[in-house]
Short mmCIF file of C-alpha atoms in Angstrom, two decimals:
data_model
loop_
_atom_site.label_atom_id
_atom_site.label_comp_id
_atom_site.label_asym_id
_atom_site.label_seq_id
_atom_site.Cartn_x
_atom_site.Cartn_y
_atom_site.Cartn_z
CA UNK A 30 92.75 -66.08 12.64
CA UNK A 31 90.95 -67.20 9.59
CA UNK A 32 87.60 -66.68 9.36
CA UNK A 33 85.99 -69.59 7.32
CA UNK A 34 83.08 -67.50 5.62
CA UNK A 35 85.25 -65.20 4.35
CA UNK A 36 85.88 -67.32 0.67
CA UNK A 37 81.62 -68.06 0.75
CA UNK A 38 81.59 -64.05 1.02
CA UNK A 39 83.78 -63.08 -1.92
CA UNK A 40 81.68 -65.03 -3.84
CA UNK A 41 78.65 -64.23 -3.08
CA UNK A 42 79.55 -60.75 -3.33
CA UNK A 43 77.73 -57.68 -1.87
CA UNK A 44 74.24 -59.27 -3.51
CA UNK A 45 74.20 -61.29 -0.86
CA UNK A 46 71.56 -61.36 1.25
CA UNK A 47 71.00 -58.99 4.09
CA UNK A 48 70.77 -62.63 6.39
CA UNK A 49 73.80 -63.86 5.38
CA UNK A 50 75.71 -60.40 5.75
CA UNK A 51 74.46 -60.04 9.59
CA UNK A 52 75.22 -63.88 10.32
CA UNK A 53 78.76 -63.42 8.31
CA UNK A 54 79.17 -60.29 10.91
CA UNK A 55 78.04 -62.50 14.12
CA UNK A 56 79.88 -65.10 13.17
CA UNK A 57 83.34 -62.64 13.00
CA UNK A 58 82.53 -61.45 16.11
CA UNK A 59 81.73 -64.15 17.87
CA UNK A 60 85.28 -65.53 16.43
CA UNK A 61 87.33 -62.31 17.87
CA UNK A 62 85.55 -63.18 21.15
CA UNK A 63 86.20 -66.80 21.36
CA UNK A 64 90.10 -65.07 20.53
CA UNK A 65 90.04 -63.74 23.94
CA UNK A 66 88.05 -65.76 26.23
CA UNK A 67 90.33 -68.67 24.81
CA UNK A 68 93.50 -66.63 26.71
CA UNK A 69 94.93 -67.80 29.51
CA UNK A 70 93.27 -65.87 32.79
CA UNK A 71 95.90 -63.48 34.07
CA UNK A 72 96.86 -64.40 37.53
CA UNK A 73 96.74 -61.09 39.19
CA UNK A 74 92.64 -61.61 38.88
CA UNK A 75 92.96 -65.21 40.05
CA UNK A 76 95.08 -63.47 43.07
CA UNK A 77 92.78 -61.05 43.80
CA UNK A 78 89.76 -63.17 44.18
CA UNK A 79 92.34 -65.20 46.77
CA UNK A 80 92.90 -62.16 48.59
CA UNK A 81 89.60 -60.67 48.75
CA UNK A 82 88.18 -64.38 49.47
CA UNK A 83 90.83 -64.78 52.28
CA UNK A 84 90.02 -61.01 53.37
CA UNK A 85 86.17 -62.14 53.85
CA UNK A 86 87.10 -65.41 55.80
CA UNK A 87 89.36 -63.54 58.10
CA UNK A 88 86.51 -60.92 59.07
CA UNK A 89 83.99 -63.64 59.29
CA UNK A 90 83.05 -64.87 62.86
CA UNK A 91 83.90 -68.85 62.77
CA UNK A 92 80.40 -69.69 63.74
CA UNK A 93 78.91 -68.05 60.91
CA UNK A 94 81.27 -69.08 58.41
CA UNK A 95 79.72 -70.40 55.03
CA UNK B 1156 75.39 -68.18 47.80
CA UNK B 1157 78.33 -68.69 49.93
CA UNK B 1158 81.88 -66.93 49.15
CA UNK B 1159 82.89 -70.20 47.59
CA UNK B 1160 80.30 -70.18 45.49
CA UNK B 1161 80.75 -66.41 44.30
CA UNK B 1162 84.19 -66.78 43.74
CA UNK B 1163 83.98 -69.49 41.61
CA UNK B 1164 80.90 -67.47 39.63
CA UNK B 1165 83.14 -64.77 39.24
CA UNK B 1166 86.26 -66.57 37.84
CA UNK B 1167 84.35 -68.78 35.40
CA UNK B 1168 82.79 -65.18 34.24
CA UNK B 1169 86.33 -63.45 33.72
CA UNK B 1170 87.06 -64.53 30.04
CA UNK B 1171 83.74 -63.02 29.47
CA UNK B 1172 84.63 -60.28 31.16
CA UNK B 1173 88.17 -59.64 29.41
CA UNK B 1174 86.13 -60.16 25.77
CA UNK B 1175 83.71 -57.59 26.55
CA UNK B 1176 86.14 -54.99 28.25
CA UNK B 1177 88.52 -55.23 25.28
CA UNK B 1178 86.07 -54.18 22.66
CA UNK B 1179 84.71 -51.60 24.81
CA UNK B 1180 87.90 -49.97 25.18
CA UNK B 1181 90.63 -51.33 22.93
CA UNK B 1182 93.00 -51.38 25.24
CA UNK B 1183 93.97 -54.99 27.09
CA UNK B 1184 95.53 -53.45 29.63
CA UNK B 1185 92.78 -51.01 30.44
CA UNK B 1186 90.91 -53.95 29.92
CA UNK B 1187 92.53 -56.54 32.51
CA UNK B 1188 92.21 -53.18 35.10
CA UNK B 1189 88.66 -53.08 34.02
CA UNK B 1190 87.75 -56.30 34.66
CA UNK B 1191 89.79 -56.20 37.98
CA UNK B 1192 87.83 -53.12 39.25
CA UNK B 1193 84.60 -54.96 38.40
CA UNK B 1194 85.73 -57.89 40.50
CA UNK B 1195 86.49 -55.31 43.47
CA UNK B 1196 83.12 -53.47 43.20
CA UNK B 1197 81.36 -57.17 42.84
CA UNK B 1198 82.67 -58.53 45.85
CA UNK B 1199 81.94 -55.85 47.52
CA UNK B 1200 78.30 -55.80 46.75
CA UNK B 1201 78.06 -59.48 47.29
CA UNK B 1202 75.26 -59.05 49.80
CA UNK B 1203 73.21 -56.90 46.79
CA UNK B 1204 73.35 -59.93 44.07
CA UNK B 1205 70.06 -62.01 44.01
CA UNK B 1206 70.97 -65.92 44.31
CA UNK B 1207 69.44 -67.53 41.11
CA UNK B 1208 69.56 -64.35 39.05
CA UNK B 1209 72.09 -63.79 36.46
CA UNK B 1210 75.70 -63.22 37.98
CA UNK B 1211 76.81 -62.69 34.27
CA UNK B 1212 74.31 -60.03 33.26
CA UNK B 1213 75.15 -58.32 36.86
CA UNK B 1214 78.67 -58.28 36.49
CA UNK B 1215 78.72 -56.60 33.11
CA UNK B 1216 76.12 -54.40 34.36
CA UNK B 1217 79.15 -53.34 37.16
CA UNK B 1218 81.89 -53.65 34.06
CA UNK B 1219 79.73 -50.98 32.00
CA UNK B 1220 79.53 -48.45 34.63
CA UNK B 1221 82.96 -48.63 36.11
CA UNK B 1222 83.77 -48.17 32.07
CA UNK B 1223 81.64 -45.51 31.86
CA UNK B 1224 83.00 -43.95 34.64
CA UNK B 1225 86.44 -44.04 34.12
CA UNK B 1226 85.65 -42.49 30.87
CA UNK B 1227 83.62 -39.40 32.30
CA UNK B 1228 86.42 -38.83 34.73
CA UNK B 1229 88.95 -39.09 31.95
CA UNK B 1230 86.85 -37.01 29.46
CA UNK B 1231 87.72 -34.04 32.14
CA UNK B 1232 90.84 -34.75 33.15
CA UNK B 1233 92.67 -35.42 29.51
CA UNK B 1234 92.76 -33.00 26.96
CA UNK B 1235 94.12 -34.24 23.44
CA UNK B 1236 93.52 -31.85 21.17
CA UNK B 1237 96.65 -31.69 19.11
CA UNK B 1238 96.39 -35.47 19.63
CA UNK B 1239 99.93 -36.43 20.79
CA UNK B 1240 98.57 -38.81 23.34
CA UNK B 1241 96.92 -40.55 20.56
CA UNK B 1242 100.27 -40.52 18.44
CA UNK B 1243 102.44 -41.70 21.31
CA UNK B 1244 100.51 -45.17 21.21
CA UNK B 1245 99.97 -45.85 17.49
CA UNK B 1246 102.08 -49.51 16.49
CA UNK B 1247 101.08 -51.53 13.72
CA UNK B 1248 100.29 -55.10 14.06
CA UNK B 1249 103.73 -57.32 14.50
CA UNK B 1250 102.23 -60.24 12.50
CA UNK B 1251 99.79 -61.09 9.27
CA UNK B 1252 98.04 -63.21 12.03
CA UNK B 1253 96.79 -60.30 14.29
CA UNK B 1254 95.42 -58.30 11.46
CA UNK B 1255 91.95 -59.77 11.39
CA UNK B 1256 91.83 -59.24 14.98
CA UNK B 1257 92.83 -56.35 14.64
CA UNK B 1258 90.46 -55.28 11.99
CA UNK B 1259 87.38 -56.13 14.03
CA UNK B 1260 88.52 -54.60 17.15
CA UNK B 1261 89.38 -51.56 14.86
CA UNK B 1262 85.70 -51.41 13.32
CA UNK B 1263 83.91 -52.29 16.38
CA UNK B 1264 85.69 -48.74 17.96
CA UNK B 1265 84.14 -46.86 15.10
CA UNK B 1266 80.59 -47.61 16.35
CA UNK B 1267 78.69 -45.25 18.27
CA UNK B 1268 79.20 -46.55 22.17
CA UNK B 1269 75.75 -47.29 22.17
CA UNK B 1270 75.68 -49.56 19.55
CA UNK B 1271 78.64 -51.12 20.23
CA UNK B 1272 78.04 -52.21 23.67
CA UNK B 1273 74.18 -53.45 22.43
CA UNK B 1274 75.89 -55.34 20.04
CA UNK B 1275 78.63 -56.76 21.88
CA UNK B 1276 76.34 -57.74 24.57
CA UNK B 1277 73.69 -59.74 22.27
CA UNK B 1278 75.60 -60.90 19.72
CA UNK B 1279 79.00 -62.25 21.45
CA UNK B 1280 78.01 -62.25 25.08
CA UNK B 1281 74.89 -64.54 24.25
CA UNK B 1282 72.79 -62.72 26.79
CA UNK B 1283 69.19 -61.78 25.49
CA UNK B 1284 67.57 -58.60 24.55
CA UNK B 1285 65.81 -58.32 27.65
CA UNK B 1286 69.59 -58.88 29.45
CA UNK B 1287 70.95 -56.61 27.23
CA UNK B 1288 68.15 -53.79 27.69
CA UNK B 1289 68.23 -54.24 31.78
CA UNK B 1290 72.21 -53.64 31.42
CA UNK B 1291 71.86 -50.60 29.66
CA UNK B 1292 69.10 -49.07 30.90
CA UNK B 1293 67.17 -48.55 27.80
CA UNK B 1294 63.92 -50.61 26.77
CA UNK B 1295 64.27 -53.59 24.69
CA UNK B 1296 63.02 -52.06 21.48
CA UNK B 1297 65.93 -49.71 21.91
CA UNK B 1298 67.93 -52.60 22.29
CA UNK B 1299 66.84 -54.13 19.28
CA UNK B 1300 67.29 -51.16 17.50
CA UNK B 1301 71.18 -50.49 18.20
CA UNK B 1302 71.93 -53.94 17.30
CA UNK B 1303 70.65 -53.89 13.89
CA UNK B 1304 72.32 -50.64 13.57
CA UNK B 1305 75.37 -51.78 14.33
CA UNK B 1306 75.60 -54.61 12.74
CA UNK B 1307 74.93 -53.14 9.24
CA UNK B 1308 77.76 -50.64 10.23
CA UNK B 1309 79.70 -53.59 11.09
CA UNK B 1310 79.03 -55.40 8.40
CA UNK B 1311 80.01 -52.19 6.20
CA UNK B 1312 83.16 -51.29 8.06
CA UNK B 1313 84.83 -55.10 7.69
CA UNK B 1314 83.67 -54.62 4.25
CA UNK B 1315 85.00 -51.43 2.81
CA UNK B 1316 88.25 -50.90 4.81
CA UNK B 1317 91.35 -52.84 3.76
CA UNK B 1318 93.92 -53.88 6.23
CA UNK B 1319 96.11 -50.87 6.21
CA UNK B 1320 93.45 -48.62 7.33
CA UNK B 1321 92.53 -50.92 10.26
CA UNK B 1322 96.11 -51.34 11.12
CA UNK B 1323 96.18 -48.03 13.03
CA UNK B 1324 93.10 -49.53 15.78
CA UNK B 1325 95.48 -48.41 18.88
CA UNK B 1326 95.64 -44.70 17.70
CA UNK B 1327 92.01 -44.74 17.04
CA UNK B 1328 91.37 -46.29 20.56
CA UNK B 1329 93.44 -43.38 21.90
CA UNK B 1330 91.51 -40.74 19.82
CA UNK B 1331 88.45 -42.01 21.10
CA UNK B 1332 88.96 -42.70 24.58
CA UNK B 1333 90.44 -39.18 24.97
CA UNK B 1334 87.03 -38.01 23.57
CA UNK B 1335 84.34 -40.34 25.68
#
């Protein structure tokens, strides 16, 4: 992963503002996030909500279905 | 809010989920069981969650106990003291590519829990300080506080450590969820 500030930091150095130090560290987080909420959903979850989603519907009298 | 509806608030919240589970705990696979518990325990308490409020803010509020939880129950059940659990799970990073990922998940374990999860929540979760306060319990001020904590900390942990130190994130996950 690259992280784009990273260059701007180096040169700026450790002068650099406290600002631009905390929005540098959002920014890195923010991209190690986006790293994982871009994966794929794993299926078993997906599954799950099917089951327990099914399991509801099944216990649910038909005239009071949603 | 009908089950359709739920559901479909729940899946659209899962990435979300996985993000925040993985920094709490380092571990994707303790993560994906996190987040699968937290879908358990939030179906089941469907009839508790307020139509219109936040589902997101509620479901990490379920995440952070079941996390905190399995962590208490751990804390007495595991005992690591010559830390050979910890050993057993150390591997270095297979590619260049991982590393910064590695680095920040690394860094983010060596906050204080506190911080960490203030920070995670406000910062990369994009919920507010008042979200982030009702979560943990704390006032907002306290909030506020552990965020600007940990972002210094942050900001002096991706700073100071080279890659080689941050290359050993799973032991340190291991150390550290032995201790919680």
């Amino acid at each position: 992963m690259n992280f784009p500030n990273d260059s701007k930091k180096k040169r700026l150095g450790q002068a650099a503002s406290g600002a631009y130090v905390e929005d540098a560290v959002g920014e890195r987080l923010r991209s190690f996030y986006t790293e994982i909420t871009d994966q794929k959903v794993p299926q078993h979850l997906l599954d799950l909500l099917d089951a327990l989603d099914n399991a509801s519907s099944a216990q649910t009298p038909p005239s009071v279905k949603k | 809010m009908s089950n359709a509806e739920f559901k479909s608030g729940l899946v659209a919240a899962i990435p979300s989920l996985r993000a925040f589970a993985v920094s709490l705990t380092g571990k994707p696979d303790r993560a994906d069981d996190l987040v699968q518990e937290t879908m358990m325990k939030a179906w089941a308490a469907q009839a508790s969650f307020e139509p219109g409020s936040n589902l997101k803010a509620w479901l990490y509020t379920i995440l952070r106990n079941e996390f905190y939880s399995y962590y208490r129950k751990r804390k007495r059940e595991v005992e690591d003291a010559d830390g050979k659990i910890a050993a057993s799970v150390g591997t270095q990073p297979e590619q260049d590519s991982h590393m910064n990922f590695g680095d920040m998940q690394a860094a983010l374990l060596r906050l204080p829990g506190d911080q960490r999860e203030a920070l995670l929540l406000v910062t990369a979760s994009d919920l507010s300080y008042e979200e982030a306060a009702e979560i943990c319990g704390v006032a907002i001020g306290t909030i506020k506080s552990r965020v600007n904590r940990a972002r210094a900390r942050l900001a002096e942990l991706l700073d100071t450590k080279d890659a080689a130190e941050f290359s050993v994130a799973p032991t340190i996950a291991a150390a550290l969820a032995a201790k919680v």
